[in-house]
């Protein structure tokens, strides 16, 4: 995820977790997997 700073990603994950914990965690895992 080039150009996207960590704090922005954290806010995005938190936003999704507020809506749905499962989705937020899945997105976080997906992004983390894509970064490596």
PDB file of C-alpha atoms in Angstrom:
ATOM      1  CA  UNK A   1       0.000   0.000   0.000  1.00  0.00           C
ATOM      2  CA  UNK A   2       2.286   2.727  -1.289  1.00  0.00           C
ATOM      3  CA  UNK A   3       1.537   6.278  -0.231  1.00  0.00           C
ATOM      4  CA  UNK A   4      -0.794   5.301   2.594  1.00  0.00           C
ATOM      5  CA  UNK A   5       0.633   6.010   6.041  1.00  0.00           C
ATOM      6  CA  UNK A   6       0.094   3.643   8.957  1.00  0.00           C
ATOM      7  CA  UNK A   7      -2.151   6.000  10.980  1.00  0.00           C
ATOM      8  CA  UNK A   8      -4.505   6.273   8.008  1.00  0.00           C
ATOM      9  CA  UNK A   9      -4.702   2.497   7.742  1.00  0.00           C
ATOM     10  CA  UNK A  10      -5.277   2.197  11.488  1.00  0.00           C
ATOM     11  CA  UNK A  11      -8.204   4.621  11.254  1.00  0.00           C
ATOM     12  CA  UNK A  12      -9.619   2.636   8.350  1.00  0.00           C
ATOM     13  CA  UNK A  13      -9.368  -0.637  10.282  1.00  0.00           C
ATOM     14  CA  UNK A  14     -10.955   0.971  13.333  1.00  0.00           C
ATOM     15  CA  UNK A  15     -13.768   2.360  11.170  1.00  0.00           C
ATOM     16  CA  UNK A  16     -14.566  -1.098   9.820  1.00  0.00           C
ATOM     17  CA  UNK A  17     -14.282  -2.748  13.244  1.00  0.00           C
ATOM     18  CA  UNK A  18     -16.845  -0.271  14.553  1.00  0.00           C
ATOM     19  CA  UNK A  19     -19.189  -1.486  11.816  1.00  0.00           C
ATOM     20  CA  UNK A  20     -18.256  -5.169  11.999  1.00  0.00           C
ATOM     21  CA  UNK A  21     -15.415  -6.638  14.069  1.00  0.00           C
ATOM     22  CA  UNK A  22     -15.054  -9.632  11.755  1.00  0.00           C
ATOM     23  CA  UNK A  23     -14.796  -7.527   8.609  1.00  0.00           C
ATOM     24  CA  UNK A  24     -12.316  -5.149  10.242  1.00  0.00           C
ATOM     25  CA  UNK A  25     -10.055  -8.000  11.278  1.00  0.00           C
ATOM     26  CA  UNK A  26     -10.296  -9.614   7.852  1.00  0.00           C
ATOM     27  CA  UNK A  27      -9.372  -6.359   6.121  1.00  0.00           C
ATOM     28  CA  UNK A  28      -6.463  -5.826   8.520  1.00  0.00           C
ATOM     29  CA  UNK A  29      -5.165  -9.333   7.788  1.00  0.00           C
ATOM     30  CA  UNK A  30      -5.615  -8.865   4.060  1.00  0.00           C
ATOM     31  CA  UNK A  31      -3.714  -5.582   4.034  1.00  0.00           C
ATOM     32  CA  UNK A  32      -0.960  -6.978   6.253  1.00  0.00           C
ATOM     33  CA  UNK A  33      -0.615  -9.959   3.911  1.00  0.00           C
ATOM     34  CA  UNK A  34      -0.476  -7.675   0.879  1.00  0.00           C
ATOM     35  CA  UNK A  35       2.258  -5.528   2.396  1.00  0.00           C
ATOM     36  CA  UNK A  36       4.716  -8.388   2.868  1.00  0.00           C
TER      37      UNK A  36
END
